[in-house]
């Protein structure tokens, strides 16, 4: 299968492209800069220059492929409205030429009060990212036009060696800056997590096997307590483990304040996905964050 991958040079893309190539697929990776193009080419993939605003380029890439994995998204929270509009237009452009082909898009696990979210729960987002729920539903709706569309919903932490920009890496960097290993409140809030290589494997399985309108959860750890994360970080970096208010951590504090576990039971049963890489706490013990 020839696969067009947006975000091919990104955190998950750098794990997915080798996964696809090792499985015998050809990969065409979108690259918006010389650096990104070099990264994609070095992995053995073909390069298509452009970004998510280049709708003709996206259409060309999708049309030339047997399937698309859409990972790219602008994560600048100061321009989130623009990023969501750009992503919605990109999904429309690619899906318009994907009838009879596979389309796998990344999304996020939802938060459901009182219990772990499941694949059956709607893609509901709040605040500045609320529009991402609309995009998730739009992806699945393309199945009504003959696209074998599926969602892979990612947890709050996609961890692994080389992670420099994920939420845990940002939390570690902020802790170093403040001289503490922080958690919010009593620290019993739980985050779902997955190793980046296990996530990449699920994206490949979805591309190859997922039925139309499938919603999948790339979740290995159903819920890791934030205080447990802080304790490992504190021990590894010799920092005091300290409770803070959400306001003291800004954007990260707002996320850390919520209990948001997630299950992947349906995903495992549907595709036989079995995560094999270290869990979040074990990865933290190895010091993947540098």
Short mmCIF file of N, CA and C in Angstrom, two decimals, residues 51-234:
data_model
loop_
_atom_site.label_atom_id
_atom_site.label_comp_id
_atom_site.label_asym_id
_atom_site.label_seq_id
_atom_site.Cartn_x
_atom_site.Cartn_y
_atom_site.Cartn_z
N UNK A 51 2.39 22.22 3.34
CA UNK A 51 1.86 22.15 4.70
C UNK A 51 0.34 22.06 4.63
N UNK A 52 -0.31 22.13 5.79
CA UNK A 52 -1.76 21.91 5.83
C UNK A 52 -2.57 23.02 5.15
N UNK A 53 -1.94 24.14 4.86
CA UNK A 53 -2.65 25.20 4.15
C UNK A 53 -2.61 25.01 2.64
N UNK A 54 -1.77 24.09 2.15
CA UNK A 54 -1.63 23.85 0.71
C UNK A 54 -2.62 22.78 0.28
N UNK A 55 -3.86 23.18 0.07
CA UNK A 55 -4.92 22.20 -0.17
C UNK A 55 -4.70 21.41 -1.47
N UNK A 56 -4.18 22.06 -2.51
CA UNK A 56 -3.92 21.34 -3.75
C UNK A 56 -2.84 20.28 -3.56
N UNK A 57 -1.84 20.60 -2.74
CA UNK A 57 -0.78 19.64 -2.45
C UNK A 57 -1.35 18.46 -1.66
N UNK A 58 -2.19 18.74 -0.67
CA UNK A 58 -2.80 17.67 0.12
C UNK A 58 -3.66 16.76 -0.76
N UNK A 59 -4.41 17.36 -1.64
CA UNK A 59 -5.25 16.57 -2.54
C UNK A 59 -4.38 15.69 -3.44
N UNK A 60 -3.30 16.25 -3.94
CA UNK A 60 -2.38 15.49 -4.79
C UNK A 60 -1.79 14.31 -4.02
N UNK A 61 -1.35 14.55 -2.79
CA UNK A 61 -0.78 13.48 -1.99
C UNK A 61 -1.79 12.38 -1.72
N UNK A 62 -2.99 12.76 -1.34
CA UNK A 62 -4.03 11.78 -1.04
C UNK A 62 -4.44 11.01 -2.28
N UNK A 63 -4.54 11.70 -3.40
CA UNK A 63 -4.98 11.06 -4.65
C UNK A 63 -3.95 10.03 -5.14
N UNK A 64 -2.67 10.29 -4.85
CA UNK A 64 -1.61 9.38 -5.32
C UNK A 64 -1.43 8.17 -4.42
N UNK A 65 -2.15 8.13 -3.31
CA UNK A 65 -1.94 7.08 -2.31
C UNK A 65 -3.13 6.13 -2.24
N UNK A 66 -2.89 4.99 -1.60
CA UNK A 66 -3.96 4.03 -1.33
C UNK A 66 -4.61 4.29 0.03
N UNK A 67 -3.95 5.10 0.84
CA UNK A 67 -4.48 5.44 2.15
C UNK A 67 -3.75 6.63 2.73
N UNK A 68 -4.37 7.29 3.69
CA UNK A 68 -3.81 8.49 4.32
C UNK A 68 -3.84 8.31 5.83
N UNK A 69 -2.74 8.68 6.47
CA UNK A 69 -2.71 8.82 7.93
C UNK A 69 -2.47 10.30 8.22
N UNK A 70 -3.42 10.93 8.87
CA UNK A 70 -3.37 12.37 9.11
C UNK A 70 -2.98 12.63 10.56
N UNK A 71 -1.72 13.03 10.75
CA UNK A 71 -1.18 13.30 12.08
C UNK A 71 -0.96 14.78 12.35
N UNK A 72 -0.75 15.57 11.30
CA UNK A 72 -0.33 16.96 11.47
C UNK A 72 -1.44 17.80 12.08
N UNK A 73 -1.04 18.72 12.97
CA UNK A 73 -1.97 19.69 13.55
C UNK A 73 -1.15 20.81 14.18
N UNK A 74 -1.62 22.04 14.05
CA UNK A 74 -0.93 23.17 14.67
C UNK A 74 -1.29 23.28 16.13
N UNK A 75 -0.30 23.13 17.03
CA UNK A 75 -0.58 23.09 18.47
C UNK A 75 -0.27 24.41 19.17
N UNK A 76 -0.22 25.50 18.45
CA UNK A 76 -0.01 26.82 19.05
C UNK A 76 -1.33 27.30 19.65
N UNK A 77 -1.44 27.26 20.98
CA UNK A 77 -2.71 27.59 21.62
C UNK A 77 -3.07 29.06 21.48
N UNK A 78 -2.13 29.89 21.09
CA UNK A 78 -2.45 31.30 20.86
C UNK A 78 -3.17 31.50 19.53
N UNK A 79 -3.14 30.47 18.68
CA UNK A 79 -3.78 30.56 17.36
C UNK A 79 -4.64 29.33 17.10
N UNK A 80 -5.30 28.83 18.14
CA UNK A 80 -6.02 27.57 18.01
C UNK A 80 -7.19 27.65 17.05
N UNK A 81 -7.91 28.78 17.02
CA UNK A 81 -9.03 28.91 16.09
C UNK A 81 -8.56 28.74 14.65
N UNK A 82 -7.45 29.38 14.32
CA UNK A 82 -6.90 29.28 12.96
C UNK A 82 -6.45 27.85 12.66
N UNK A 83 -5.83 27.20 13.66
CA UNK A 83 -5.37 25.82 13.45
C UNK A 83 -6.53 24.88 13.19
N UNK A 84 -7.63 25.08 13.88
CA UNK A 84 -8.81 24.22 13.69
C UNK A 84 -9.43 24.47 12.32
N UNK A 85 -9.50 25.70 11.89
CA UNK A 85 -10.03 25.99 10.55
C UNK A 85 -9.14 25.36 9.47
N UNK A 86 -7.83 25.47 9.66
CA UNK A 86 -6.90 24.88 8.70
C UNK A 86 -7.06 23.37 8.65
N UNK A 87 -7.19 22.75 9.82
CA UNK A 87 -7.32 21.29 9.86
C UNK A 87 -8.62 20.84 9.22
N UNK A 88 -9.70 21.55 9.47
CA UNK A 88 -10.99 21.19 8.87
C UNK A 88 -10.91 21.25 7.35
N UNK A 89 -10.28 22.29 6.82
CA UNK A 89 -10.14 22.41 5.36
C UNK A 89 -9.26 21.30 4.81
N UNK A 90 -8.19 20.95 5.55
CA UNK A 90 -7.30 19.88 5.10
C UNK A 90 -8.02 18.54 5.04
N UNK A 91 -8.83 18.25 6.05
CA UNK A 91 -9.61 17.00 6.07
C UNK A 91 -10.56 16.97 4.88
N UNK A 92 -11.24 18.07 4.60
CA UNK A 92 -12.16 18.13 3.47
C UNK A 92 -11.43 17.88 2.16
N UNK A 93 -10.26 18.51 1.98
CA UNK A 93 -9.51 18.38 0.73
C UNK A 93 -9.05 16.94 0.50
N UNK A 94 -8.50 16.31 1.53
CA UNK A 94 -7.99 14.95 1.36
C UNK A 94 -9.12 13.94 1.20
N UNK A 95 -10.16 14.06 2.02
CA UNK A 95 -11.23 13.07 1.98
C UNK A 95 -12.01 13.12 0.67
N UNK A 96 -11.96 14.25 -0.03
CA UNK A 96 -12.69 14.38 -1.29
C UNK A 96 -12.18 13.43 -2.36
N UNK A 97 -10.93 12.96 -2.23
CA UNK A 97 -10.36 12.07 -3.26
C UNK A 97 -10.05 10.68 -2.70
N UNK A 98 -10.67 10.33 -1.58
CA UNK A 98 -10.32 9.08 -0.90
C UNK A 98 -11.40 8.00 -0.96
N UNK A 99 -12.39 8.15 -1.80
CA UNK A 99 -13.42 7.11 -1.91
C UNK A 99 -12.78 5.77 -2.23
N UNK A 100 -13.14 4.75 -1.47
CA UNK A 100 -12.58 3.43 -1.66
C UNK A 100 -11.23 3.22 -1.02
N UNK A 101 -10.72 4.24 -0.33
CA UNK A 101 -9.40 4.17 0.29
C UNK A 101 -9.51 4.32 1.81
N UNK A 102 -8.40 4.11 2.48
CA UNK A 102 -8.36 4.21 3.95
C UNK A 102 -7.93 5.60 4.38
N UNK A 103 -8.59 6.12 5.41
CA UNK A 103 -8.26 7.43 5.96
C UNK A 103 -8.26 7.31 7.47
N UNK A 104 -7.08 7.45 8.09
CA UNK A 104 -6.94 7.35 9.55
C UNK A 104 -6.49 8.71 10.07
N UNK A 105 -7.23 9.26 11.00
CA UNK A 105 -6.90 10.58 11.54
C UNK A 105 -6.68 10.50 13.04
N UNK A 106 -5.72 11.28 13.51
CA UNK A 106 -5.45 11.35 14.95
C UNK A 106 -6.43 12.29 15.63
N UNK A 107 -6.83 11.92 16.83
CA UNK A 107 -7.68 12.78 17.67
C UNK A 107 -7.25 12.54 19.12
N UNK A 108 -8.08 12.92 20.07
CA UNK A 108 -7.73 12.76 21.47
C UNK A 108 -8.81 12.03 22.24
N UNK A 109 -8.42 11.31 23.30
CA UNK A 109 -9.41 10.64 24.12
C UNK A 109 -10.23 11.68 24.88
N UNK A 110 -11.54 11.48 24.96
CA UNK A 110 -12.39 12.45 25.67
C UNK A 110 -12.32 12.25 27.18
N UNK A 111 -12.81 13.22 27.90
CA UNK A 111 -12.89 13.13 29.36
C UNK A 111 -14.34 12.88 29.73
N UNK A 112 -14.58 11.83 30.53
CA UNK A 112 -15.92 11.48 30.98
C UNK A 112 -15.91 11.48 32.50
N UNK A 113 -16.70 12.35 33.15
CA UNK A 113 -16.68 12.42 34.62
C UNK A 113 -17.04 11.08 35.27
N UNK A 114 -16.21 10.66 36.21
CA UNK A 114 -16.53 9.51 37.04
C UNK A 114 -16.08 8.16 36.53
N UNK A 115 -15.56 8.09 35.29
CA UNK A 115 -15.14 6.79 34.77
C UNK A 115 -14.18 6.97 33.60
N UNK A 116 -13.46 5.90 33.24
CA UNK A 116 -12.61 5.98 32.05
C UNK A 116 -13.46 6.15 30.80
N UNK A 117 -13.02 6.99 29.89
CA UNK A 117 -13.72 7.12 28.63
C UNK A 117 -13.50 5.86 27.80
N UNK A 118 -14.43 5.57 26.91
CA UNK A 118 -14.32 4.41 26.04
C UNK A 118 -14.47 4.86 24.59
N UNK A 119 -14.24 3.93 23.69
CA UNK A 119 -14.36 4.22 22.27
C UNK A 119 -15.78 4.59 21.87
N UNK A 120 -16.75 4.21 22.68
CA UNK A 120 -18.14 4.51 22.38
C UNK A 120 -18.53 5.94 22.75
N UNK A 121 -17.71 6.62 23.54
CA UNK A 121 -18.01 7.99 23.94
C UNK A 121 -17.74 8.96 22.79
N UNK A 122 -18.56 9.99 22.71
CA UNK A 122 -18.42 10.98 21.64
C UNK A 122 -17.13 11.77 21.81
N UNK A 123 -16.63 12.29 20.69
CA UNK A 123 -15.43 13.13 20.72
C UNK A 123 -15.83 14.54 21.14
N UNK A 124 -15.82 14.77 22.44
CA UNK A 124 -16.24 16.06 22.99
C UNK A 124 -15.01 16.78 23.53
N UNK A 125 -14.79 17.98 23.05
CA UNK A 125 -13.69 18.82 23.51
C UNK A 125 -14.28 20.13 24.02
N UNK A 126 -13.58 20.78 24.95
CA UNK A 126 -14.07 22.03 25.52
C UNK A 126 -13.04 23.12 25.34
N UNK A 127 -13.48 24.36 25.53
CA UNK A 127 -12.57 25.49 25.48
C UNK A 127 -12.05 25.76 24.09
N UNK A 128 -10.79 26.20 23.98
CA UNK A 128 -10.23 26.60 22.69
C UNK A 128 -10.16 25.47 21.67
N UNK A 129 -10.14 24.20 22.14
CA UNK A 129 -10.01 23.08 21.22
C UNK A 129 -11.35 22.41 20.92
N UNK A 130 -12.46 23.05 21.26
CA UNK A 130 -13.77 22.44 21.07
C UNK A 130 -14.01 22.03 19.62
N UNK A 131 -13.47 22.80 18.68
CA UNK A 131 -13.67 22.50 17.28
C UNK A 131 -13.06 21.19 16.83
N UNK A 132 -12.13 20.65 17.60
CA UNK A 132 -11.53 19.37 17.22
C UNK A 132 -12.53 18.23 17.28
N UNK A 133 -13.54 18.36 18.14
CA UNK A 133 -14.59 17.36 18.17
C UNK A 133 -15.39 17.36 16.87
N UNK A 134 -15.65 18.54 16.34
CA UNK A 134 -16.36 18.64 15.05
C UNK A 134 -15.54 18.00 13.94
N UNK A 135 -14.23 18.20 13.96
CA UNK A 135 -13.37 17.60 12.93
C UNK A 135 -13.38 16.08 13.04
N UNK A 136 -13.34 15.56 14.26
CA UNK A 136 -13.38 14.11 14.45
C UNK A 136 -14.66 13.53 13.87
N UNK A 137 -15.78 14.19 14.11
CA UNK A 137 -17.04 13.70 13.56
C UNK A 137 -17.06 13.82 12.04
N UNK A 138 -16.44 14.89 11.51
CA UNK A 138 -16.38 15.07 10.06
C UNK A 138 -15.56 13.96 9.41
N UNK A 139 -14.46 13.54 10.07
CA UNK A 139 -13.66 12.43 9.54
C UNK A 139 -14.51 11.18 9.42
N UNK A 140 -15.22 10.82 10.48
CA UNK A 140 -16.03 9.61 10.45
C UNK A 140 -17.16 9.72 9.43
N UNK A 141 -17.69 10.92 9.23
CA UNK A 141 -18.78 11.11 8.28
C UNK A 141 -18.35 10.86 6.84
N UNK A 142 -17.05 10.93 6.56
CA UNK A 142 -16.60 10.67 5.19
C UNK A 142 -16.86 9.22 4.79
N UNK A 143 -17.11 8.35 5.75
CA UNK A 143 -17.47 6.96 5.44
C UNK A 143 -18.74 6.89 4.63
N UNK A 144 -19.61 7.88 4.79
CA UNK A 144 -20.85 7.92 4.02
C UNK A 144 -20.59 8.21 2.55
N UNK A 145 -19.35 8.64 2.22
CA UNK A 145 -18.97 8.88 0.83
C UNK A 145 -18.02 7.80 0.33
N UNK A 146 -17.97 6.67 1.03
CA UNK A 146 -17.17 5.55 0.57
C UNK A 146 -15.75 5.51 1.06
N UNK A 147 -15.41 6.35 2.03
CA UNK A 147 -14.06 6.37 2.59
C UNK A 147 -14.03 5.42 3.79
N UNK A 148 -12.99 4.58 3.88
CA UNK A 148 -12.84 3.72 5.06
C UNK A 148 -12.14 4.52 6.14
N UNK A 149 -12.92 5.38 6.79
CA UNK A 149 -12.39 6.37 7.72
C UNK A 149 -12.43 5.84 9.15
N UNK A 150 -11.36 6.12 9.90
CA UNK A 150 -11.31 5.75 11.31
C UNK A 150 -10.55 6.80 12.09
N UNK A 151 -10.77 6.83 13.39
CA UNK A 151 -10.07 7.73 14.30
C UNK A 151 -9.19 6.92 15.24
N UNK A 152 -7.96 7.39 15.45
CA UNK A 152 -7.13 6.88 16.54
C UNK A 152 -7.03 8.00 17.56
N UNK A 153 -7.67 7.80 18.70
CA UNK A 153 -7.69 8.83 19.73
C UNK A 153 -6.51 8.59 20.69
N UNK A 154 -5.69 9.61 20.80
CA UNK A 154 -4.46 9.53 21.59
C UNK A 154 -4.69 10.03 23.01
N UNK A 155 -3.98 9.45 23.99
CA UNK A 155 -4.10 9.90 25.38
C UNK A 155 -3.28 11.16 25.63
N UNK A 156 -3.34 11.67 26.85
CA UNK A 156 -2.63 12.91 27.18
C UNK A 156 -1.12 12.74 27.07
N UNK A 157 -0.62 11.55 27.37
CA UNK A 157 0.83 11.33 27.28
C UNK A 157 1.14 10.28 26.23
N UNK A 158 1.88 10.69 25.20
CA UNK A 158 2.46 9.76 24.22
C UNK A 158 3.96 9.86 24.43
N UNK A 159 4.53 8.91 25.14
CA UNK A 159 5.88 9.07 25.67
C UNK A 159 6.86 8.15 24.96
N UNK A 160 8.13 8.36 25.23
CA UNK A 160 9.19 7.54 24.65
C UNK A 160 10.48 8.33 24.55
N UNK A 161 11.56 7.63 24.25
CA UNK A 161 12.86 8.27 24.14
C UNK A 161 12.84 9.32 23.03
N UNK A 162 13.32 10.51 23.35
CA UNK A 162 13.33 11.59 22.37
C UNK A 162 12.18 12.57 22.51
N UNK A 163 11.24 12.28 23.42
CA UNK A 163 10.12 13.20 23.64
C UNK A 163 10.63 14.50 24.24
N UNK A 164 10.45 15.60 23.50
CA UNK A 164 10.92 16.89 23.99
C UNK A 164 9.79 17.90 24.12
N UNK A 165 8.62 17.60 23.56
CA UNK A 165 7.56 18.60 23.52
C UNK A 165 6.22 18.11 24.06
N UNK A 166 6.13 16.83 24.44
CA UNK A 166 4.89 16.32 25.00
C UNK A 166 4.58 16.93 26.35
N UNK A 167 3.37 16.66 26.86
CA UNK A 167 2.94 17.30 28.10
C UNK A 167 3.81 16.89 29.29
N UNK A 168 4.24 15.63 29.34
CA UNK A 168 5.10 15.21 30.45
C UNK A 168 6.46 15.89 30.34
N UNK A 169 7.01 15.97 29.12
CA UNK A 169 8.29 16.65 28.94
C UNK A 169 8.18 18.12 29.33
N UNK A 170 7.06 18.73 29.01
CA UNK A 170 6.86 20.13 29.41
C UNK A 170 6.74 20.26 30.93
N UNK A 171 6.07 19.29 31.54
CA UNK A 171 5.94 19.31 33.00
C UNK A 171 7.30 19.17 33.66
N UNK A 172 8.15 18.28 33.14
CA UNK A 172 9.50 18.11 33.68
C UNK A 172 10.30 19.40 33.51
N UNK A 173 10.20 20.02 32.33
CA UNK A 173 10.94 21.27 32.09
C UNK A 173 10.47 22.38 33.02
N UNK A 174 9.15 22.45 33.23
CA UNK A 174 8.62 23.47 34.13
C UNK A 174 9.06 23.21 35.57
N UNK A 175 9.09 21.92 35.94
CA UNK A 175 9.55 21.58 37.29
C UNK A 175 11.00 21.96 37.50
N UNK A 176 11.83 21.71 36.51
CA UNK A 176 13.23 22.11 36.61
C UNK A 176 13.36 23.62 36.79
N UNK A 177 12.54 24.34 36.04
CA UNK A 177 12.57 25.80 36.11
C UNK A 177 12.17 26.29 37.50
N UNK A 178 11.16 25.64 38.10
CA UNK A 178 10.65 26.07 39.40
C UNK A 178 11.39 25.41 40.56
N UNK A 179 12.18 24.38 40.27
CA UNK A 179 12.91 23.69 41.32
C UNK A 179 12.08 22.73 42.13
N UNK A 180 10.99 22.22 41.56
CA UNK A 180 10.12 21.27 42.23
C UNK A 180 9.63 20.22 41.23
N UNK A 181 9.11 19.11 41.75
CA UNK A 181 8.38 18.14 40.94
C UNK A 181 6.91 18.33 41.28
N UNK A 182 6.15 19.08 40.45
CA UNK A 182 4.82 19.52 40.86
C UNK A 182 3.69 18.55 40.51
N UNK A 183 2.66 18.59 41.32
CA UNK A 183 1.37 17.97 40.98
C UNK A 183 0.30 18.92 41.49
N UNK A 184 -0.91 18.79 40.98
CA UNK A 184 -2.00 19.70 41.33
C UNK A 184 -2.92 19.06 42.37
N UNK A 185 -3.23 19.82 43.41
CA UNK A 185 -4.15 19.33 44.43
C UNK A 185 -3.58 18.14 45.18
N UNK A 186 -4.40 17.07 45.29
CA UNK A 186 -3.91 15.87 45.99
C UNK A 186 -3.21 14.90 45.05
N UNK A 187 -3.17 15.22 43.76
CA UNK A 187 -2.42 14.40 42.80
C UNK A 187 -3.06 13.09 42.42
N UNK A 188 -4.32 12.88 42.78
CA UNK A 188 -4.98 11.62 42.44
C UNK A 188 -5.58 11.62 41.03
N UNK A 189 -5.50 12.76 40.35
CA UNK A 189 -5.99 12.81 38.98
C UNK A 189 -5.19 11.84 38.11
N UNK A 190 -5.89 11.17 37.19
CA UNK A 190 -5.24 10.14 36.37
C UNK A 190 -5.17 10.57 34.91
N UNK A 191 -4.04 10.25 34.31
CA UNK A 191 -3.83 10.46 32.87
C UNK A 191 -3.65 9.13 32.17
N UNK A 192 -4.32 8.93 31.03
CA UNK A 192 -4.00 7.77 30.20
C UNK A 192 -2.69 8.03 29.47
N UNK A 193 -2.03 6.97 29.04
CA UNK A 193 -0.72 7.12 28.40
C UNK A 193 -0.46 5.96 27.45
N UNK A 194 0.47 6.19 26.51
CA UNK A 194 0.89 5.13 25.59
C UNK A 194 2.31 5.44 25.13
N UNK A 195 3.09 4.40 24.90
CA UNK A 195 4.42 4.58 24.32
C UNK A 195 4.25 4.90 22.83
N UNK A 196 5.09 5.78 22.32
CA UNK A 196 4.95 6.24 20.95
C UNK A 196 5.05 5.09 19.94
N UNK A 197 5.86 4.07 20.23
CA UNK A 197 5.99 2.95 19.29
C UNK A 197 4.73 2.09 19.29
N UNK A 198 4.09 1.94 20.43
CA UNK A 198 2.81 1.22 20.47
C UNK A 198 1.73 2.01 19.74
N UNK A 199 1.74 3.33 19.88
CA UNK A 199 0.78 4.17 19.16
C UNK A 199 0.98 4.02 17.66
N UNK A 200 2.22 4.05 17.20
CA UNK A 200 2.51 3.91 15.77
C UNK A 200 1.99 2.58 15.25
N UNK A 201 2.16 1.53 16.02
CA UNK A 201 1.67 0.21 15.61
C UNK A 201 0.16 0.22 15.43
N UNK A 202 -0.55 0.90 16.33
CA UNK A 202 -2.01 0.97 16.21
C UNK A 202 -2.43 1.75 14.97
N UNK A 203 -1.73 2.83 14.66
CA UNK A 203 -2.06 3.56 13.43
C UNK A 203 -1.92 2.65 12.21
N UNK A 204 -0.89 1.80 12.19
CA UNK A 204 -0.74 0.89 11.04
C UNK A 204 -1.88 -0.13 11.00
N UNK A 205 -2.22 -0.70 12.15
CA UNK A 205 -3.32 -1.65 12.18
C UNK A 205 -4.62 -1.01 11.71
N UNK A 206 -4.85 0.24 12.12
CA UNK A 206 -6.06 0.95 11.70
C UNK A 206 -6.06 1.13 10.19
N UNK A 207 -4.94 1.53 9.64
CA UNK A 207 -4.82 1.73 8.19
C UNK A 207 -5.14 0.45 7.44
N UNK A 208 -4.64 -0.67 7.94
CA UNK A 208 -4.77 -1.94 7.24
C UNK A 208 -6.10 -2.63 7.49
N UNK A 209 -6.65 -2.48 8.70
CA UNK A 209 -7.75 -3.37 9.08
C UNK A 209 -9.01 -2.70 9.61
N UNK A 210 -8.94 -1.48 10.09
CA UNK A 210 -10.09 -0.91 10.79
C UNK A 210 -11.28 -0.74 9.86
N UNK A 211 -12.47 -1.12 10.30
CA UNK A 211 -13.66 -0.88 9.49
C UNK A 211 -14.03 0.60 9.47
N UNK A 212 -14.83 0.98 8.50
CA UNK A 212 -15.26 2.37 8.40
C UNK A 212 -15.98 2.79 9.68
N UNK A 213 -15.69 4.01 10.10
CA UNK A 213 -16.27 4.65 11.29
C UNK A 213 -15.76 4.06 12.60
N UNK A 214 -14.67 3.30 12.55
CA UNK A 214 -14.10 2.77 13.79
C UNK A 214 -13.46 3.90 14.60
N UNK A 215 -13.70 3.87 15.91
CA UNK A 215 -13.05 4.79 16.85
C UNK A 215 -12.16 3.94 17.74
N UNK A 216 -10.88 4.26 17.75
CA UNK A 216 -9.88 3.45 18.44
C UNK A 216 -9.17 4.28 19.49
N UNK A 217 -8.79 3.63 20.59
CA UNK A 217 -8.06 4.31 21.66
C UNK A 217 -6.64 3.74 21.75
N UNK A 218 -5.65 4.60 21.51
CA UNK A 218 -4.24 4.21 21.66
C UNK A 218 -3.84 4.40 23.11
N UNK A 219 -4.38 3.54 23.97
CA UNK A 219 -4.17 3.68 25.42
C UNK A 219 -3.56 2.39 25.95
N UNK A 220 -2.39 2.52 26.57
CA UNK A 220 -1.75 1.40 27.23
C UNK A 220 -1.99 1.47 28.74
N UNK A 221 -1.60 2.60 29.36
CA UNK A 221 -1.91 2.86 30.78
C UNK A 221 -3.27 3.55 30.84
N UNK A 222 -4.23 2.90 31.47
CA UNK A 222 -5.57 3.47 31.53
C UNK A 222 -5.61 4.76 32.33
N UNK A 223 -4.83 4.82 33.40
CA UNK A 223 -4.82 6.04 34.21
C UNK A 223 -3.66 6.04 35.19
N UNK A 224 -2.70 6.91 34.98
CA UNK A 224 -1.54 7.03 35.87
C UNK A 224 -1.74 8.26 36.76
N UNK A 225 -1.65 8.09 38.07
CA UNK A 225 -1.84 9.22 38.97
C UNK A 225 -0.73 10.26 38.77
N UNK A 226 -1.14 11.52 38.72
CA UNK A 226 -0.17 12.59 38.50
C UNK A 226 0.82 12.69 39.67
N UNK A 227 0.38 12.37 40.87
CA UNK A 227 1.33 12.39 41.99
C UNK A 227 2.41 11.32 41.80
N UNK A 228 2.04 10.16 41.26
CA UNK A 228 3.02 9.11 41.01
C UNK A 228 4.04 9.58 39.97
N UNK A 229 3.57 10.32 38.96
CA UNK A 229 4.49 10.89 37.98
C UNK A 229 5.46 11.84 38.66
N UNK A 230 4.92 12.73 39.50
CA UNK A 230 5.76 13.71 40.19
C UNK A 230 6.78 13.03 41.09
N UNK A 231 6.39 11.94 41.74
CA UNK A 231 7.32 11.26 42.64
C UNK A 231 8.50 10.65 41.88
N UNK A 232 8.23 10.08 40.70
CA UNK A 232 9.32 9.53 39.90
C UNK A 232 10.24 10.66 39.42
N UNK A 233 9.62 11.73 38.92
CA UNK A 233 10.42 12.86 38.43
C UNK A 233 11.25 13.46 39.57
N UNK A 234 10.63 13.61 40.73
CA UNK A 234 11.35 14.17 41.87
C UNK A 234 12.53 13.32 42.28
#
